Structures are given as C-alpha cells and as structure tokens.
PDB file of C-alpha atoms in Angstrom:
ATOM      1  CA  UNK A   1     -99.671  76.441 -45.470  1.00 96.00           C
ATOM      2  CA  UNK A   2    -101.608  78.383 -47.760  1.00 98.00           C
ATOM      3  CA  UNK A   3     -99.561  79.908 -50.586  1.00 98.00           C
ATOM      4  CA  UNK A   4    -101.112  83.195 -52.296  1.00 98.00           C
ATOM      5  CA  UNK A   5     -99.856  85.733 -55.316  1.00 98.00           C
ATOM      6  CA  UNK A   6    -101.286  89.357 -54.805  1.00 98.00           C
ATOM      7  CA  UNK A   7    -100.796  92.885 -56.275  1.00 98.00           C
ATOM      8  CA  UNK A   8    -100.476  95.386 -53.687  1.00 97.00           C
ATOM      9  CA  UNK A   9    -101.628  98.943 -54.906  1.00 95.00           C
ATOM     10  CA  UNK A  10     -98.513 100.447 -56.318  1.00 96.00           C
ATOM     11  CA  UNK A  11     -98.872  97.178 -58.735  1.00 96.00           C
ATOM     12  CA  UNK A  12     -95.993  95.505 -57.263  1.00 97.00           C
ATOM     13  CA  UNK A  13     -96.812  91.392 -57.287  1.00 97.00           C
ATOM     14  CA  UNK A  14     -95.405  89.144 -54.642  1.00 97.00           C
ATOM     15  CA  UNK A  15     -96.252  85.492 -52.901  1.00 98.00           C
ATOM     16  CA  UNK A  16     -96.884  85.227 -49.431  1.00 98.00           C
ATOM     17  CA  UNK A  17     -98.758  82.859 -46.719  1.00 98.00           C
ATOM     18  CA  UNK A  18    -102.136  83.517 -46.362  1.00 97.00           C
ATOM     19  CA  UNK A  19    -102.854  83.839 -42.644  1.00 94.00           C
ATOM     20  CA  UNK A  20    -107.084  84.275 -41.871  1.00 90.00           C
ATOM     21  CA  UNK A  21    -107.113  88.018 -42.348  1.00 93.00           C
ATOM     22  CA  UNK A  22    -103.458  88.890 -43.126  1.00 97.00           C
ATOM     23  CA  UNK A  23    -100.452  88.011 -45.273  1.00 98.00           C
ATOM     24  CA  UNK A  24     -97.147  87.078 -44.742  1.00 97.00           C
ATOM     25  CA  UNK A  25     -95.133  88.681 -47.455  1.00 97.00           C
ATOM     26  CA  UNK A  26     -92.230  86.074 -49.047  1.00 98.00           C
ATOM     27  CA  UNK A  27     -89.146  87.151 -49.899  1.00 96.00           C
ATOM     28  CA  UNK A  28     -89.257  85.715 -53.162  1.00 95.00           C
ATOM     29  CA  UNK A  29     -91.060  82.989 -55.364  1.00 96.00           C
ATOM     30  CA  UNK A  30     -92.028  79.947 -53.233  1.00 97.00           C
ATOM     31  CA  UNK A  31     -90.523  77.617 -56.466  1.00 97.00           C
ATOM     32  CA  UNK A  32     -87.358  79.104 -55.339  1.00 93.00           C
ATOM     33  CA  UNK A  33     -88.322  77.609 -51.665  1.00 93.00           C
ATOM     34  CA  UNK A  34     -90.164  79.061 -48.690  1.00 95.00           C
ATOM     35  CA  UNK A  35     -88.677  82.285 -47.389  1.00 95.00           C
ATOM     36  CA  UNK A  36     -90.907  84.175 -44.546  1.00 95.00           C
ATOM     37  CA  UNK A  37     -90.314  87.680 -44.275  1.00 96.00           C
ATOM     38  CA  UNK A  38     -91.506  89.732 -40.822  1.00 95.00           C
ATOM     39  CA  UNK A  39     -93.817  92.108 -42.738  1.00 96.00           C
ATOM     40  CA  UNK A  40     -97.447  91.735 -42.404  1.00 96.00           C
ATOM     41  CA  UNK A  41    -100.334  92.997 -44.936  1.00 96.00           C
ATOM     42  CA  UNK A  42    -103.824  92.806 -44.612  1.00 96.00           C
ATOM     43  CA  UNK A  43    -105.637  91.039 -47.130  1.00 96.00           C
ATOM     44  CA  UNK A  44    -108.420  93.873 -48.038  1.00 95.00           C
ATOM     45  CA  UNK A  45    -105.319  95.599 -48.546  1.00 96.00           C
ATOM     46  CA  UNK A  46    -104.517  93.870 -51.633  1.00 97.00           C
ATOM     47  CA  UNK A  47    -105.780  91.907 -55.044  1.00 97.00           C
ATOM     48  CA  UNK A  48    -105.610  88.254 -55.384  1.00 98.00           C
ATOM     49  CA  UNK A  49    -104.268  86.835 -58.489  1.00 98.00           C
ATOM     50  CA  UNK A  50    -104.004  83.651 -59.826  1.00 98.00           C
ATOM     51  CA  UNK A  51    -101.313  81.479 -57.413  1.00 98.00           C
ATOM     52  CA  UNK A  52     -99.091  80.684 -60.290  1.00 98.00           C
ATOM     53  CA  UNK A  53     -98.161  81.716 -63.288  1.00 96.00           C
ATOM     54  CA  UNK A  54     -97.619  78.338 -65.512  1.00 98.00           C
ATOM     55  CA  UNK A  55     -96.067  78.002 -68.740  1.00 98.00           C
ATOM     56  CA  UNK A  56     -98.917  75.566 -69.114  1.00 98.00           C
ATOM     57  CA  UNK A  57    -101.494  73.965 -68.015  1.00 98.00           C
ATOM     58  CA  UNK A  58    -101.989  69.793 -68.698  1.00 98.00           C
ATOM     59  CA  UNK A  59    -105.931  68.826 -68.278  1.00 96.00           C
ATOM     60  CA  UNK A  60    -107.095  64.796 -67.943  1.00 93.00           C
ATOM     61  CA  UNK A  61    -110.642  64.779 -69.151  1.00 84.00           C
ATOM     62  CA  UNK A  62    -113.309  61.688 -68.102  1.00 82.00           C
ATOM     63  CA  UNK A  63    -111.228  60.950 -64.859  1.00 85.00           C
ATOM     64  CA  UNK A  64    -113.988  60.582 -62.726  1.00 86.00           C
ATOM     65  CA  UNK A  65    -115.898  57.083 -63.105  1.00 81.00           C
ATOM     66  CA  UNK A  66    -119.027  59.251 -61.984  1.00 77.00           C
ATOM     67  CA  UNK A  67    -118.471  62.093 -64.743  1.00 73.00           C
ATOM     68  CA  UNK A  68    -117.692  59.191 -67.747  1.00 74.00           C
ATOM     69  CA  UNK A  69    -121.382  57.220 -66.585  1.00 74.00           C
ATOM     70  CA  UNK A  70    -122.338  61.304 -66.743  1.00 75.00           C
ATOM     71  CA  UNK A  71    -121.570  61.660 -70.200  1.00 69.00           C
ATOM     72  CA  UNK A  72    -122.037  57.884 -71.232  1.00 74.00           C
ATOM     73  CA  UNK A  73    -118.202  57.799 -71.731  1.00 75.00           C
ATOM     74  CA  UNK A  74    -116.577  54.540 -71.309  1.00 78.00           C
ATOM     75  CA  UNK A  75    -113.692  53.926 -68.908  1.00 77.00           C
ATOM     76  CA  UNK A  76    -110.598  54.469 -70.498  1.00 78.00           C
ATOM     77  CA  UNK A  77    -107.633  52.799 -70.556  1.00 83.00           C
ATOM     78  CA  UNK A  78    -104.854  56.042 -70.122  1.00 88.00           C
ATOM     79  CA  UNK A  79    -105.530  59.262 -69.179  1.00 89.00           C
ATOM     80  CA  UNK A  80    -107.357  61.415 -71.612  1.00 89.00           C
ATOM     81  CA  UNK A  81    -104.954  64.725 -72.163  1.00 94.00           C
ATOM     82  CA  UNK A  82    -104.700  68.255 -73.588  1.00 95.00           C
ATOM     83  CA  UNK A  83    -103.198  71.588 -72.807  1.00 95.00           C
ATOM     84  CA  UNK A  84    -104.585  74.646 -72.088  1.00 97.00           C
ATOM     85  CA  UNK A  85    -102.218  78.162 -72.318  1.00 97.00           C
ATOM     86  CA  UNK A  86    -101.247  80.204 -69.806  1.00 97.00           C
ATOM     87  CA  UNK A  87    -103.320  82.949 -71.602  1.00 98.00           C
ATOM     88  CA  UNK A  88    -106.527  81.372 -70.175  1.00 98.00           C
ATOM     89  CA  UNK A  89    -105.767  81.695 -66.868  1.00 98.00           C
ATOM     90  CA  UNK A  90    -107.694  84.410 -64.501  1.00 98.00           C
ATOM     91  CA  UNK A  91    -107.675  84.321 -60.936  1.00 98.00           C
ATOM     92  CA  UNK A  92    -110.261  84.494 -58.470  1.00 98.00           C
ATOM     93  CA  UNK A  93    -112.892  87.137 -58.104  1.00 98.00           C
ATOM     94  CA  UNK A  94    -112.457  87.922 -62.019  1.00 98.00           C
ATOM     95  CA  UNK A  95    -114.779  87.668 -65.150  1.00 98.00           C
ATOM     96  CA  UNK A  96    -114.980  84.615 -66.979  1.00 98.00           C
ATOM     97  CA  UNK A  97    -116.063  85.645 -70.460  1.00 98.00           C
ATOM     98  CA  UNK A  98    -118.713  83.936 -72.236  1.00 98.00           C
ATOM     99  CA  UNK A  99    -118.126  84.378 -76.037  1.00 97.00           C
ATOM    100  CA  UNK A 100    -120.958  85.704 -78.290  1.00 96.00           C
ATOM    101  CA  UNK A 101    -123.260  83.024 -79.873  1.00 94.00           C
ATOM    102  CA  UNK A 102    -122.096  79.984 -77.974  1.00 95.00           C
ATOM    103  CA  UNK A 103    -124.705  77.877 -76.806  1.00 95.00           C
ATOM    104  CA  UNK A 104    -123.130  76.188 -73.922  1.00 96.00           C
ATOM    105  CA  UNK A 105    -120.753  77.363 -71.683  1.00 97.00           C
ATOM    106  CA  UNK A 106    -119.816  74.586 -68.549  1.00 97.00           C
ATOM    107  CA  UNK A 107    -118.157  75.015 -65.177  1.00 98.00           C
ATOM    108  CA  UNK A 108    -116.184  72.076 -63.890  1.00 97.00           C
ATOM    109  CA  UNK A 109    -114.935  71.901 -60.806  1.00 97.00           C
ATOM    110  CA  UNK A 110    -111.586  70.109 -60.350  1.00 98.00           C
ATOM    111  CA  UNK A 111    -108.798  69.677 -58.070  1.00 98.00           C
ATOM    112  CA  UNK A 112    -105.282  71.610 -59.393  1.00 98.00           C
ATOM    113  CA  UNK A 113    -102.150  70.077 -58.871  1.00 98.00           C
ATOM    114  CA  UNK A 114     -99.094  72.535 -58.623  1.00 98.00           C
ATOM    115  CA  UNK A 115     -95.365  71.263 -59.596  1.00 98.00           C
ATOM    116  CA  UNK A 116     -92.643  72.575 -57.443  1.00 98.00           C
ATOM    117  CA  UNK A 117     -89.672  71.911 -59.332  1.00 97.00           C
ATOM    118  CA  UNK A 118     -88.755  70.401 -62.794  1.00 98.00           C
ATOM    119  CA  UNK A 119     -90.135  67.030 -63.433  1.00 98.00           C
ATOM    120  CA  UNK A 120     -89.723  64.320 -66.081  1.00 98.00           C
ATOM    121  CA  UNK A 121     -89.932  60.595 -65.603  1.00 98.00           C
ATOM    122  CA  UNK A 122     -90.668  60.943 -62.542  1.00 98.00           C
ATOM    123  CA  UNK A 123     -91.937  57.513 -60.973  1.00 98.00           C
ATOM    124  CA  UNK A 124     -94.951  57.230 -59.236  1.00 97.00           C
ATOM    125  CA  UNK A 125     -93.522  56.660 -56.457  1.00 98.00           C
ATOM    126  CA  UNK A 126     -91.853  59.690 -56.174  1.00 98.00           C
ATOM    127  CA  UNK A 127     -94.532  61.709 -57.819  1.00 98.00           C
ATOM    128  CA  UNK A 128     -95.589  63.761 -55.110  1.00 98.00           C
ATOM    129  CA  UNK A 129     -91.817  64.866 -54.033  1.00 98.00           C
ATOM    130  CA  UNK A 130     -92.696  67.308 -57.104  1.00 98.00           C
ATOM    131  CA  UNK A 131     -95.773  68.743 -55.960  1.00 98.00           C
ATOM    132  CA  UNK A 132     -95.591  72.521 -54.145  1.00 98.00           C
ATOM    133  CA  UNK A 133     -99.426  72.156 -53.218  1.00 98.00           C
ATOM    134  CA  UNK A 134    -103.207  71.732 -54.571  1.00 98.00           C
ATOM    135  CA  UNK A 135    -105.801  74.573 -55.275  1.00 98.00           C
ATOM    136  CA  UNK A 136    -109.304  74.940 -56.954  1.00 98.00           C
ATOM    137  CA  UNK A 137    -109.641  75.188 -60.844  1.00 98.00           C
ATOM    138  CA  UNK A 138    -112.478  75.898 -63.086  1.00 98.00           C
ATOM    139  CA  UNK A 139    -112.129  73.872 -66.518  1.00 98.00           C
ATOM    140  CA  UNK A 140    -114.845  76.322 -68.393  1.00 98.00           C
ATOM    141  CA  UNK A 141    -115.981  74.249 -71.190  1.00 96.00           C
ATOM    142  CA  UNK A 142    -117.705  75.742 -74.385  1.00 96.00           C
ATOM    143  CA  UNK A 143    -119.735  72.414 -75.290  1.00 92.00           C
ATOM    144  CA  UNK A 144    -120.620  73.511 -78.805  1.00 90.00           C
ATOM    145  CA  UNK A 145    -117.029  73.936 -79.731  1.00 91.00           C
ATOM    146  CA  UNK A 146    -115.550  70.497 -77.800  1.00 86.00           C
ATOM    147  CA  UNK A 147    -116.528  68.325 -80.951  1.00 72.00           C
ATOM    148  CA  UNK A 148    -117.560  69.614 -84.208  1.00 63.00           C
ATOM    149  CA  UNK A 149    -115.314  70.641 -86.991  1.00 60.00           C
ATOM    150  CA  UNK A 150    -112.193  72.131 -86.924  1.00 53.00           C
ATOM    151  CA  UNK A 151    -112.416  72.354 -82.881  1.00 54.00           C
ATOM    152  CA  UNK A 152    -112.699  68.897 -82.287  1.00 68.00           C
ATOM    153  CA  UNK A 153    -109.224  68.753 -80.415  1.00 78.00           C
ATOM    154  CA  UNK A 154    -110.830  71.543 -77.558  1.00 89.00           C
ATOM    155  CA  UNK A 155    -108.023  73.981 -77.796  1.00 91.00           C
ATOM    156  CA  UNK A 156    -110.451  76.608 -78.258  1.00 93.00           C
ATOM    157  CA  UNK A 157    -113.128  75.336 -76.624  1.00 95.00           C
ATOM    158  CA  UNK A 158    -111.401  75.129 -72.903  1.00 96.00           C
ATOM    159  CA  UNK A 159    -108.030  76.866 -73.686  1.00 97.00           C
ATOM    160  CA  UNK A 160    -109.654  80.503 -74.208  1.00 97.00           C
ATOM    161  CA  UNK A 161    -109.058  83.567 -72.965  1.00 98.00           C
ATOM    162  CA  UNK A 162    -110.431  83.307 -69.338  1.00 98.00           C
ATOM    163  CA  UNK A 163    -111.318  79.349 -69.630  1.00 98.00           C
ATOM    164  CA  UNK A 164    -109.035  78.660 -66.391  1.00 98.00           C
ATOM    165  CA  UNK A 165    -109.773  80.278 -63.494  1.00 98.00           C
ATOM    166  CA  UNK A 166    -107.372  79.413 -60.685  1.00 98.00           C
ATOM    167  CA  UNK A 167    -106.844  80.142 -56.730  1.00 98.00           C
ATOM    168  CA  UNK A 168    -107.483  81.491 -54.403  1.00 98.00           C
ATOM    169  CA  UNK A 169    -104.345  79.720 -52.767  1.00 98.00           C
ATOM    170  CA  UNK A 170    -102.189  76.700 -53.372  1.00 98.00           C
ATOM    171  CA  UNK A 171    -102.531  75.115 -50.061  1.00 98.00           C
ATOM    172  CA  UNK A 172     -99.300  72.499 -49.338  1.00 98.00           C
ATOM    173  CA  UNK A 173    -101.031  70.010 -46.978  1.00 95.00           C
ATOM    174  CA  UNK A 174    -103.656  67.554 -48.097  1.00 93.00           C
ATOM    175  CA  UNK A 175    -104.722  64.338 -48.983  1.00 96.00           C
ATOM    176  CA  UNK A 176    -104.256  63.601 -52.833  1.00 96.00           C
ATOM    177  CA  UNK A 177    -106.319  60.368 -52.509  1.00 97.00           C
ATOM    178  CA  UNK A 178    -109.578  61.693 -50.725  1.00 96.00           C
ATOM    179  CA  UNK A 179    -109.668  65.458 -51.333  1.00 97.00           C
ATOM    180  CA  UNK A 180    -113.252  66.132 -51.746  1.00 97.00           C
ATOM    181  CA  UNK A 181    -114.298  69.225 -54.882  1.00 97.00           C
ATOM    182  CA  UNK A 182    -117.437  70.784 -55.161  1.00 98.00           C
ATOM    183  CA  UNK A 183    -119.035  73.613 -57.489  1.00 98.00           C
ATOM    184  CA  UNK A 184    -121.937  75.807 -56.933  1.00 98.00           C
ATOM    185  CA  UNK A 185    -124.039  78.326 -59.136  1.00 98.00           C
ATOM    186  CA  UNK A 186    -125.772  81.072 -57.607  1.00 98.00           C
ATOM    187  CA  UNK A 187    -125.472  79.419 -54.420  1.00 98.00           C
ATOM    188  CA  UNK A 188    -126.909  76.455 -55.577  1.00 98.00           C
ATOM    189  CA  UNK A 189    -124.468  73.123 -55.415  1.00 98.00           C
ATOM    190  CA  UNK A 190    -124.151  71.341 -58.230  1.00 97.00           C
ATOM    191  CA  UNK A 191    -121.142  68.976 -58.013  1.00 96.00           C
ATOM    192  CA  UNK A 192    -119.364  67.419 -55.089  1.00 96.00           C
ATOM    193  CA  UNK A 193    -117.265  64.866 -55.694  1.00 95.00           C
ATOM    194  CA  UNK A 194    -113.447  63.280 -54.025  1.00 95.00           C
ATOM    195  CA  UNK A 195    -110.636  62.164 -55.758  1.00 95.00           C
ATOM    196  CA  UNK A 196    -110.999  59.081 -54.287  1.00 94.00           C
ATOM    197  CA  UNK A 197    -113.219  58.407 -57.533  1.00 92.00           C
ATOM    198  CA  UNK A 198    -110.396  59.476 -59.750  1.00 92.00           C
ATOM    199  CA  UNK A 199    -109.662  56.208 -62.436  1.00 90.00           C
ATOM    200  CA  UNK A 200    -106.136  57.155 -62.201  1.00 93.00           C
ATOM    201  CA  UNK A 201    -104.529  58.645 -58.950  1.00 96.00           C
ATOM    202  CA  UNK A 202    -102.610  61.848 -58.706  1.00 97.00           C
ATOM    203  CA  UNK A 203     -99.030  60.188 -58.563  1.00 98.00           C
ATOM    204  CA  UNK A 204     -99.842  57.894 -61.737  1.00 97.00           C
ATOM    205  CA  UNK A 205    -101.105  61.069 -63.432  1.00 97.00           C
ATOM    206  CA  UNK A 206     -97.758  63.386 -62.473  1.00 98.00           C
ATOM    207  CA  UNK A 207     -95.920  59.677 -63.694  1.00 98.00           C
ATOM    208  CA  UNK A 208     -97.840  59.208 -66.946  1.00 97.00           C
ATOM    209  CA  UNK A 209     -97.530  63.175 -68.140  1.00 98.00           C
ATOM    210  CA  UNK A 210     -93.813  63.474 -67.129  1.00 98.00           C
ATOM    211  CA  UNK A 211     -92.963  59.979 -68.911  1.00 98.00           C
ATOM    212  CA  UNK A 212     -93.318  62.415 -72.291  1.00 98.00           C
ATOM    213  CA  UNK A 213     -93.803  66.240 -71.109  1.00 98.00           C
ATOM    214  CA  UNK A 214     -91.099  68.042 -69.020  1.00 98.00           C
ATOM    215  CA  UNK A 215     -93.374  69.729 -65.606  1.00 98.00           C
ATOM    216  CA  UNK A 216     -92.016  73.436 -64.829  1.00 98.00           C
ATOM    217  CA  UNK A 217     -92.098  74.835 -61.793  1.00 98.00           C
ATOM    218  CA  UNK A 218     -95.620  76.491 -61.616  1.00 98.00           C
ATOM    219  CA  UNK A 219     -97.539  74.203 -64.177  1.00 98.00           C
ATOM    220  CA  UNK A 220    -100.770  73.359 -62.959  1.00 98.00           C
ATOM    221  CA  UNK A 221    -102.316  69.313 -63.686  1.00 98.00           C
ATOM    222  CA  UNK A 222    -106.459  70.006 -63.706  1.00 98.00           C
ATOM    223  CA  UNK A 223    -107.404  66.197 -62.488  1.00 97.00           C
ATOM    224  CA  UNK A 224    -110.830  66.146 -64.203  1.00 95.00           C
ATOM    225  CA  UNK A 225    -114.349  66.800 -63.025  1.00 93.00           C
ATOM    226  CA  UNK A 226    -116.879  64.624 -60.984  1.00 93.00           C
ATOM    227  CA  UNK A 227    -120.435  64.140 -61.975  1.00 88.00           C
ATOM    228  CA  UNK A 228    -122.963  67.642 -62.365  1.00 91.00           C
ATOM    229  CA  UNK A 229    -121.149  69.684 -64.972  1.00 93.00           C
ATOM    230  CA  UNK A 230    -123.587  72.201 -66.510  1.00 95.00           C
ATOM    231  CA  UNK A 231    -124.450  75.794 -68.040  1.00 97.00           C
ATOM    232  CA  UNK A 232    -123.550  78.813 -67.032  1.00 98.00           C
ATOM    233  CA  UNK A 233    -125.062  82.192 -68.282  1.00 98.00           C
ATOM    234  CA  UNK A 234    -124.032  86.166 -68.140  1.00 98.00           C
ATOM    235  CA  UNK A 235    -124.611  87.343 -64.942  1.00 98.00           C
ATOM    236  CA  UNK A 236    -123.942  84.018 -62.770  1.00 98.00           C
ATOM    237  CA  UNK A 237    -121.833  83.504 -60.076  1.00 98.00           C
ATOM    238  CA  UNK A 238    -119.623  80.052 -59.636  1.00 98.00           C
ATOM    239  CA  UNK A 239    -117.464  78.990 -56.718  1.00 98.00           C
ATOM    240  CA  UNK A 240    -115.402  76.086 -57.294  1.00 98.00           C
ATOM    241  CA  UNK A 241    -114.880  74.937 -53.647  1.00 98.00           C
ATOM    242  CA  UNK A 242    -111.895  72.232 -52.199  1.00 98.00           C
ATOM    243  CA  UNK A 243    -111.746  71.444 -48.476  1.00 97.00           C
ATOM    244  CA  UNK A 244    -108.995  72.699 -46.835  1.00 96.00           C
ATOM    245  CA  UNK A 245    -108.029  74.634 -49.554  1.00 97.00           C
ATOM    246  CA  UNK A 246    -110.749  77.529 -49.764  1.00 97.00           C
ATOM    247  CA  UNK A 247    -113.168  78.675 -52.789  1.00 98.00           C
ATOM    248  CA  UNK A 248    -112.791  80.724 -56.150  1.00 98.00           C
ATOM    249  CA  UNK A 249    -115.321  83.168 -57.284  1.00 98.00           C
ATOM    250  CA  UNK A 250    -115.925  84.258 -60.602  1.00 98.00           C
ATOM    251  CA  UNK A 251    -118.476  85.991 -62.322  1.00 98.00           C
ATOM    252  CA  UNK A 252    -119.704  85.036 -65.689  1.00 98.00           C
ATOM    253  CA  UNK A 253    -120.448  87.737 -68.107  1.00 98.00           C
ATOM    254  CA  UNK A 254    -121.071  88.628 -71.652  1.00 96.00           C
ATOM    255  CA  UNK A 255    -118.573  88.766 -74.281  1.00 91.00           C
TER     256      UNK A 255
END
C-alpha cells in the first residue's frame, strides 16, 4: 500500500492510497490508522507533498560498509547520529536550494524509515511493530560545511532549508533487510546499493535511537547512504529511486 500526502487545488491537504493513476482519499491521518474513503481523485489533479510531516528527522551517517571504504571511514562500533529539522524537509518534484558560495553540495540516496506510533525502548525485536512504511530520502550534504569550524556537528550542513527531500509515497510492504536504493543525476546512475550492506539493521537502528530518543508518529530514520555520493550543481536533476517504493525528483537550483 502506497501511502501519499497531496494538496488538492483549493489548498486543502489530505493522505490517501496511491493507486497507478488515481487516489484514494483517507478519511483522516494514516498515524491515526487506515481509513479508506469511496472518493476517487486523479493524481494530475493534485500536488504531491512530502508523505509526512515529522517533528524530526534522526540520520545514521557511515552505515554502509561500501560508503565508510568510500570515504576511508572506519567501521564503527554504534551508529553514527544527528538530527535534521522538520524545516528541511521538501517533497518531491521541488527545488533543492544550493546556497551561494558553497563548494560542494552532495546527493545521497537512502532508504527512510517512517514510525507509526510512539516509540521508546522499543526492543529489536519488536522494532518493526512501529514502523507505518519506507520511502526515498535525499540526505543533501554541503561538504564544505560537514567539518570545519563552528559547523563541525553538520546541523547546517545537512539540516538546511530544503536539505531533506522526501516521498513520493511511504509504501507499507517491503523487505527492511534487502531493499535495494539507487540515485541518479541527469539520468546518469550514480549509486545503487541494498540495505543488506547496512552495518547495523533497521530493527537495531529503531532499538538503539528509541533506547534514548522518544519516535513520534511521522518521524522519519534516514538509514545512511551506499557507495557514489557526489556533486550536484544549479540546474541538475536527481532522482533518489527505492524498489517497490517509486522515485523522488528534485531539481537543484541556485540560491
């Protein structure tokens, strides 16, 4: 079941279940469970947002044994985290700003997790009772900012206005152990990698984060990137693609 968030064009935003060329509108949020209504909308009828709207957004960075060899990382012990705000988040089809005078700015495809329902020491094996669905996220990454100086904890270099693109759908079937991401430029692919490669799996992430930080209904977990991260410049187009799920488009431009 794919799960989207639209604005129709009186501005009203709903959730429904994305069905090939239509929607089925829900009769309310699907964190306050899965309620089909009988009206129909047609997808060119509407804008696609973002899928959720989460009061924050937990990133693992060098979670991919073929993205740490990448960047000559070493393998770590725990899960590297950081937040990023709900202020960064755009949706799919939308700009992704890059800011004057920076002289890197990275895509990085990764696999988004979506919590269903309020989590906090949760076990790992129960982890994935807490998880509404999966969708494609963008972790844009302004290199020259990650580590120098006052920005060496990334808030600002990932957690910017626009840094977060997420969508087009949270899809609620899938395989968390073998769900294969890719990213392309222009067309071009660039990464492609599964989460089979993940150092930690998606339960023992949802575990380790919710030993410490409560998950809200609608926070999104980005899992990390595989190998191929790279530059993107004004006027490029990136698709961050997961099978089964679908792909999100954004455009780069010029801040």
């Amino acid at each position: 079941m794919k799960i989207v968030r639209y604005r129709l064009p009186n501005n009203k935003v709903e959730y429904g279940i994305w069905e090939g060329g239509t929607i089925r509108a829900l009769a309310a949020s699907p964190f306050r469970g899965i309620r089909e209504t009988e009206r129909h909308i047609q997808l060119g009828d509407v804008h696609l947002l973002a899928p959720c709207v989460p009061s924050k957004i937990l990133a693992i960075g060098a979670s991919y044994r073929s993205h740490c060899l990448e960047m000559g990382q070493p393998i770590l012990e725990e899960p590297m985290v950081f937040f990023k705000p709900s202020t960064s988040v755009v949706g799919p089809e939308d700009n992704l700003v890059r800011p004057a005078g920076v002289k890197r700015f990275d895509y990085e495809a990764e696999v988004g997790v979506v919590i269903k329902r309020r989590a906090f020491k949760v076990p790992r094996s129960r982890a994935l009772d807490y998880v509404l669905g999966y969708t494609c996220c963008n972790d844009v990454s302004v290199r020259d900012w990650q580590s120098v100086g006052a920005n060496w904890q990334w808030a600002r270099a990932k957690g910017s206005d626009t840094f977060s693109p997420i969508g087009p759908c949270i899809e609620t079937e899938g395989d968390p152990f073998n769900m294969w991401v890719e990213s392309r430029l222009n067309g071009d692919r660039k990464q492609r990698g599964s989460t089979s490669d993940l150092i930690w799996d998606i339960p023992a992430m949802i575990s380790y984060l919710s030993e410490t930080i409560t998950l809200l209904p609608g926070d999104v977990i980005e899992t990390g990137t595989p190998s191929g991260v790279g530059p993107m410049q004004a006027g490029d187009v990136v698709e961050i693609t997961v099978a089964g799920i679908g792909t999100l488009r954004n455009y780069v431009v010029q801040g």
